[in-house]
Amino acid sequence: MNFFSDVPGIFHFHLFGFWHIVLTITMLLAMVLIYKYQEALRKWKYHDKAFRYIVAGIMFTNMAIYYGQKILDGTWSYKEHLPLHFCFISGYLFMYALVTNHKSMFKFVYFFSFAGPLPAILLPDLTCGPDRFIFWQFFFSHHFFLTASIYVLYVLEWKITYLEAFKAFIAANIMFALVFGLNQVIGSNYIMTTRLPAHIMKLFPFLSYINIPILWLELAGVAACFIAFIPLFFLYRSKERIEDSSIIHQIS
């Protein structure tokens, strides 16, 4: 049961500490390898359907264990543990898109995979290391999710344009509004629409002078969308190079 405890054991997780850096570098390295070997990965016979089912299965199992252990040890609370955190909502939509091969849904879930996980990856509210389940739950809900999204973009080649960011932004705001209404009814703080986490306020004390959580969420979401453009830029640039080389080859 110590494995499922939220109290740090042998290993501790610190902001910009060893384990924070390890997770971040591992994710970035995986993304670079996916980009570099995307053509080779497409030749792998399990690169599509099997991969989609495995990724969805891993993410679902991760959340099932997370909620299951909360229920079993009696710490589950409807104010904290409903699957209404933005990363979790995005993760479930991503699982659904993978299992059903729903390419249209991925067009905005792709941007969700940045808007939700990326801020948490950069500024995590985590204290436990790899000897605690919560460390791995965090990894699969954020780093693994974002990396899998990049795989779908590059290897499966599910089409996305820059304009999809506007649709994702509108969909996210509708989601925020609905969750904000629920927060007012049950006294919860899902998607941080009611108040920002204590560790964020501690890191950035100036936020207390403009204590409007939705404003900072909107700004973070816009910033994440612009960062999500970077993989799209490299994708389009690589395709342009392939097309140019093909034209040159035909002329020669």
Short mmCIF file of C-alpha atoms in Angstrom, two decimals:
data_model
loop_
_atom_site.label_atom_id
_atom_site.label_comp_id
_atom_site.label_asym_id
_atom_site.label_seq_id
_atom_site.Cartn_x
_atom_site.Cartn_y
_atom_site.Cartn_z
CA MET A 1 0.00 0.00 0.00
CA ASN A 2 2.99 2.33 0.40
CA PHE A 3 3.29 2.32 -3.40
CA PHE A 4 -0.12 4.05 -3.61
CA SER A 5 0.67 6.57 -0.91
CA ASP A 6 0.91 10.27 -1.75
CA VAL A 7 3.71 10.66 0.81
CA PRO A 8 7.20 10.67 -0.75
CA GLY A 9 9.27 7.57 -0.12
CA ILE A 10 12.91 7.05 -1.06
CA PHE A 11 12.70 9.31 -4.10
CA HIS A 12 11.41 12.87 -4.04
CA PHE A 13 10.17 14.98 -6.94
CA HIS A 14 11.25 18.63 -6.95
CA LEU A 15 10.47 21.39 -9.41
CA PHE A 16 13.37 21.45 -11.93
CA GLY A 17 14.98 18.70 -9.88
CA PHE A 18 16.45 15.40 -11.11
CA TRP A 19 13.20 13.52 -11.80
CA HIS A 20 11.53 16.58 -13.33
CA ILE A 21 14.43 16.97 -15.75
CA VAL A 22 14.56 13.22 -16.50
CA LEU A 23 10.86 13.08 -17.42
CA THR A 24 11.06 16.22 -19.55
CA ILE A 25 14.19 15.13 -21.43
CA THR A 26 12.75 11.63 -21.97
CA MET A 27 9.61 13.12 -23.50
CA LEU A 28 11.53 15.53 -25.74
CA LEU A 29 13.92 12.79 -26.86
CA ALA A 30 11.00 10.50 -27.71
CA MET A 31 9.43 13.27 -29.81
CA VAL A 32 12.65 13.91 -31.69
CA LEU A 33 13.05 10.19 -32.43
CA ILE A 34 9.46 9.97 -33.64
CA TYR A 35 10.07 12.88 -35.99
CA LYS A 36 13.40 11.53 -37.24
CA TYR A 37 12.24 7.94 -37.79
CA GLN A 38 8.63 8.55 -38.80
CA GLU A 39 9.04 6.87 -42.17
CA ALA A 40 10.66 3.80 -40.61
CA LEU A 41 7.91 3.61 -37.99
CA ARG A 42 5.24 3.59 -40.71
CA LYS A 43 6.79 0.39 -42.08
CA TRP A 44 6.33 -1.35 -38.72
CA LYS A 45 3.33 -3.67 -39.07
CA TYR A 46 1.96 -2.69 -35.66
CA HIS A 47 2.36 1.05 -36.23
CA ASP A 48 -1.35 1.84 -36.66
CA LYS A 49 -4.29 -0.13 -35.23
CA ALA A 50 -2.33 -2.20 -32.72
CA PHE A 51 -0.44 0.86 -31.54
CA ARG A 52 -3.64 2.88 -31.13
CA TYR A 53 -5.27 0.15 -29.04
CA ILE A 54 -2.17 -0.36 -26.89
CA VAL A 55 -1.78 3.37 -26.15
CA ALA A 56 -5.48 3.74 -25.34
CA GLY A 57 -5.29 0.64 -23.14
CA ILE A 58 -2.28 1.94 -21.21
CA MET A 59 -3.90 5.31 -20.61
CA PHE A 60 -7.22 3.78 -19.55
CA THR A 61 -5.53 1.28 -17.22
CA ASN A 62 -3.55 4.11 -15.67
CA MET A 63 -6.72 6.06 -14.86
CA ALA A 64 -8.61 2.94 -13.72
CA ILE A 65 -5.87 2.14 -11.20
CA TYR A 66 -5.76 5.77 -10.07
CA TYR A 67 -9.49 5.97 -9.36
CA GLY A 68 -9.70 2.37 -8.17
CA GLN A 69 -7.13 2.81 -5.43
CA LYS A 70 -8.80 6.06 -4.32
CA ILE A 71 -12.10 4.23 -3.94
CA LEU A 72 -10.54 1.27 -2.15
CA ASP A 73 -8.63 3.32 0.40
CA GLY A 74 -11.58 5.64 0.99
CA THR A 75 -9.90 8.85 -0.17
CA TRP A 76 -12.07 9.39 -3.26
CA SER A 77 -13.99 12.68 -3.21
CA TYR A 78 -16.47 14.02 -5.74
CA LYS A 79 -14.96 17.47 -5.23
CA GLU A 80 -11.51 16.34 -6.33
CA HIS A 81 -11.62 13.03 -8.16
CA LEU A 82 -14.29 13.25 -10.83
CA PRO A 83 -12.66 12.88 -14.28
CA LEU A 84 -13.14 16.59 -14.97
CA HIS A 85 -9.60 17.91 -14.84
CA PHE A 86 -8.65 19.24 -18.27
CA CYS A 87 -5.80 16.77 -18.76
CA PHE A 88 -8.09 13.88 -17.87
CA ILE A 89 -10.92 15.05 -20.13
CA SER A 90 -8.45 15.49 -22.98
CA GLY A 91 -6.96 12.07 -22.26
CA TYR A 92 -10.33 10.32 -22.46
CA LEU A 93 -11.16 12.10 -25.72
CA PHE A 94 -7.79 11.02 -27.06
CA MET A 95 -8.45 7.40 -26.04
CA TYR A 96 -11.81 7.52 -27.80
CA ALA A 97 -10.25 8.99 -30.94
CA LEU A 98 -7.61 6.24 -30.97
CA VAL A 99 -9.99 3.33 -30.43
CA THR A 100 -12.61 4.56 -32.92
CA ASN A 101 -10.09 5.92 -35.44
CA HIS A 102 -11.89 9.28 -35.08
CA LYS A 103 -9.52 11.55 -37.01
CA SER A 104 -11.80 14.57 -36.87
CA MET A 105 -11.81 14.53 -33.07
CA PHE A 106 -8.02 14.44 -32.99
CA LYS A 107 -7.94 17.76 -34.84
CA PHE A 108 -8.82 19.61 -31.64
CA VAL A 109 -7.66 16.98 -29.12
CA TYR A 110 -4.16 17.54 -30.51
CA PHE A 111 -4.23 21.10 -29.20
CA PHE A 112 -5.78 19.89 -25.94
CA SER A 113 -2.77 17.58 -25.51
CA PHE A 114 -0.63 20.71 -25.30
CA ALA A 115 -3.01 23.06 -23.48
CA GLY A 116 -3.61 20.57 -20.64
CA PRO A 117 -0.45 18.51 -20.08
CA LEU A 118 2.20 21.07 -21.07
CA PRO A 119 1.64 23.57 -18.20
CA ALA A 120 1.52 20.64 -15.76
CA ILE A 121 4.73 19.21 -17.23
CA LEU A 122 6.53 22.54 -16.88
CA LEU A 123 5.15 23.40 -13.41
CA PRO A 124 4.08 20.11 -11.79
CA ASP A 125 2.39 19.88 -8.43
CA LEU A 126 4.11 16.61 -7.56
CA THR A 127 6.31 15.55 -4.64
CA CYS A 128 6.67 11.77 -5.11
CA GLY A 129 9.29 9.95 -7.16
CA PRO A 130 9.11 6.66 -9.12
CA ASP A 131 8.60 4.54 -5.99
CA ARG A 132 5.05 5.92 -5.77
CA PHE A 133 2.20 5.23 -8.21
CA ILE A 134 1.22 8.91 -8.42
CA PHE A 135 4.54 9.58 -10.20
CA TRP A 136 3.64 7.11 -12.96
CA GLN A 137 0.03 8.28 -13.07
CA PHE A 138 1.34 11.78 -13.71
CA PHE A 139 3.76 10.51 -16.36
CA PHE A 140 1.14 8.59 -18.37
CA SER A 141 -1.47 11.36 -18.07
CA HIS A 142 0.89 14.06 -19.30
CA HIS A 143 4.25 13.10 -20.85
CA PHE A 144 3.03 9.84 -22.40
CA PHE A 145 -0.18 11.47 -23.62
CA LEU A 146 1.63 14.35 -25.31
CA THR A 147 4.24 12.05 -26.88
CA ALA A 148 1.53 9.73 -28.23
CA SER A 149 -0.19 12.76 -29.76
CA ILE A 150 3.01 13.60 -31.62
CA TYR A 151 3.21 9.99 -32.83
CA VAL A 152 -0.32 10.22 -34.24
CA LEU A 153 0.57 13.48 -35.97
CA TYR A 154 3.80 12.30 -37.60
CA VAL A 155 3.47 8.53 -38.01
CA LEU A 156 -0.26 8.01 -38.50
CA GLU A 157 -0.42 11.31 -40.41
CA TRP A 158 -3.81 12.37 -39.13
CA LYS A 159 -4.26 15.70 -40.87
CA ILE A 160 -4.33 18.94 -38.87
CA THR A 161 -4.19 22.57 -40.00
CA TYR A 162 -3.36 25.71 -38.05
CA LEU A 163 -7.02 26.77 -38.29
CA GLU A 164 -8.04 23.84 -36.07
CA ALA A 165 -6.53 25.77 -33.15
CA PHE A 166 -9.46 28.21 -33.27
CA LYS A 167 -11.97 25.37 -33.11
CA ALA A 168 -10.05 23.82 -30.22
CA PHE A 169 -10.01 27.17 -28.41
CA ILE A 170 -13.79 27.52 -28.75
CA ALA A 171 -14.38 23.92 -27.65
CA ALA A 172 -12.09 24.42 -24.63
CA ASN A 173 -13.95 27.55 -23.58
CA ILE A 174 -17.29 25.76 -23.77
CA MET A 175 -15.78 23.04 -21.60
CA PHE A 176 -14.45 25.64 -19.15
CA ALA A 177 -17.88 27.29 -18.89
CA LEU A 178 -19.64 24.01 -18.15
CA VAL A 179 -17.08 22.93 -15.57
CA PHE A 180 -17.07 26.41 -13.99
CA GLY A 181 -20.84 26.13 -13.52
CA LEU A 182 -20.44 22.73 -11.88
CA ASN A 183 -17.71 24.09 -9.61
CA GLN A 184 -20.08 26.76 -8.34
CA VAL A 185 -22.73 24.14 -7.56
CA ILE A 186 -20.62 21.53 -5.75
CA GLY A 187 -17.80 23.74 -4.44
CA SER A 188 -15.04 22.09 -6.45
CA ASN A 189 -12.14 23.51 -8.45
CA TYR A 190 -11.93 21.38 -11.59
CA ILE A 191 -9.79 22.87 -14.39
CA MET A 192 -8.75 25.50 -11.82
CA THR A 193 -11.56 27.81 -12.95
CA THR A 194 -12.29 28.84 -9.34
CA ARG A 195 -8.77 29.34 -8.00
CA LEU A 196 -5.22 28.66 -9.09
CA PRO A 197 -3.22 25.94 -7.27
CA ALA A 198 -1.26 27.02 -4.20
CA HIS A 199 2.09 26.05 -5.73
CA ILE A 200 1.43 28.30 -8.74
CA MET A 201 0.55 31.24 -6.48
CA LYS A 202 3.73 30.58 -4.51
CA LEU A 203 5.87 30.54 -7.65
CA PHE A 204 4.21 33.62 -9.11
CA PRO A 205 3.02 35.86 -6.24
CA PHE A 206 2.10 38.66 -8.67
CA LEU A 207 -0.88 36.58 -9.83
CA SER A 208 -2.62 37.46 -6.57
CA TYR A 209 -2.91 41.07 -7.76
CA ILE A 210 -5.04 39.97 -10.71
CA ASN A 211 -6.77 36.99 -9.14
CA ILE A 212 -8.83 36.00 -12.16
CA PRO A 213 -8.06 32.30 -12.77
CA ILE A 214 -9.88 32.11 -16.11
CA LEU A 215 -7.71 34.94 -17.48
CA TRP A 216 -4.48 33.09 -16.73
CA LEU A 217 -5.97 29.85 -18.04
CA GLU A 218 -6.86 31.56 -21.31
CA LEU A 219 -3.36 33.00 -21.65
CA ALA A 220 -1.77 29.64 -20.86
CA GLY A 221 -4.04 27.95 -23.40
CA VAL A 222 -3.15 30.44 -26.12
CA ALA A 223 0.57 30.02 -25.37
CA ALA A 224 0.21 26.22 -25.50
CA CYS A 225 -1.55 26.44 -28.87
CA PHE A 226 1.33 28.46 -30.30
CA ILE A 227 3.76 25.85 -29.00
CA ALA A 228 1.58 23.18 -30.64
CA PHE A 229 2.25 24.95 -33.95
CA ILE A 230 5.94 23.99 -33.74
CA PRO A 231 5.46 20.26 -34.56
CA LEU A 232 3.02 21.30 -37.32
CA PHE A 233 5.65 23.62 -38.76
CA PHE A 234 8.24 20.83 -38.90
CA LEU A 235 5.64 18.48 -40.38
CA TYR A 236 4.73 20.86 -43.21
CA ARG A 237 8.37 21.75 -43.84
CA SER A 238 9.37 18.08 -44.18
CA LYS A 239 6.48 17.46 -46.58
CA GLU A 240 7.48 20.45 -48.68
CA ARG A 241 11.01 19.05 -48.92
CA ILE A 242 9.67 15.66 -50.03
CA GLU A 243 7.44 17.28 -52.64
CA ASP A 244 10.30 19.47 -53.91
CA SER A 245 12.67 16.51 -54.17
CA SER A 246 9.97 14.52 -55.99
CA ILE A 247 9.50 17.30 -58.53
CA ILE A 248 13.25 17.60 -59.07
CA HIS A 249 13.50 13.84 -59.52
CA GLN A 250 10.70 13.85 -62.12
CA ILE A 251 12.33 16.72 -64.03
CA SER A 252 15.72 15.03 -64.03
#
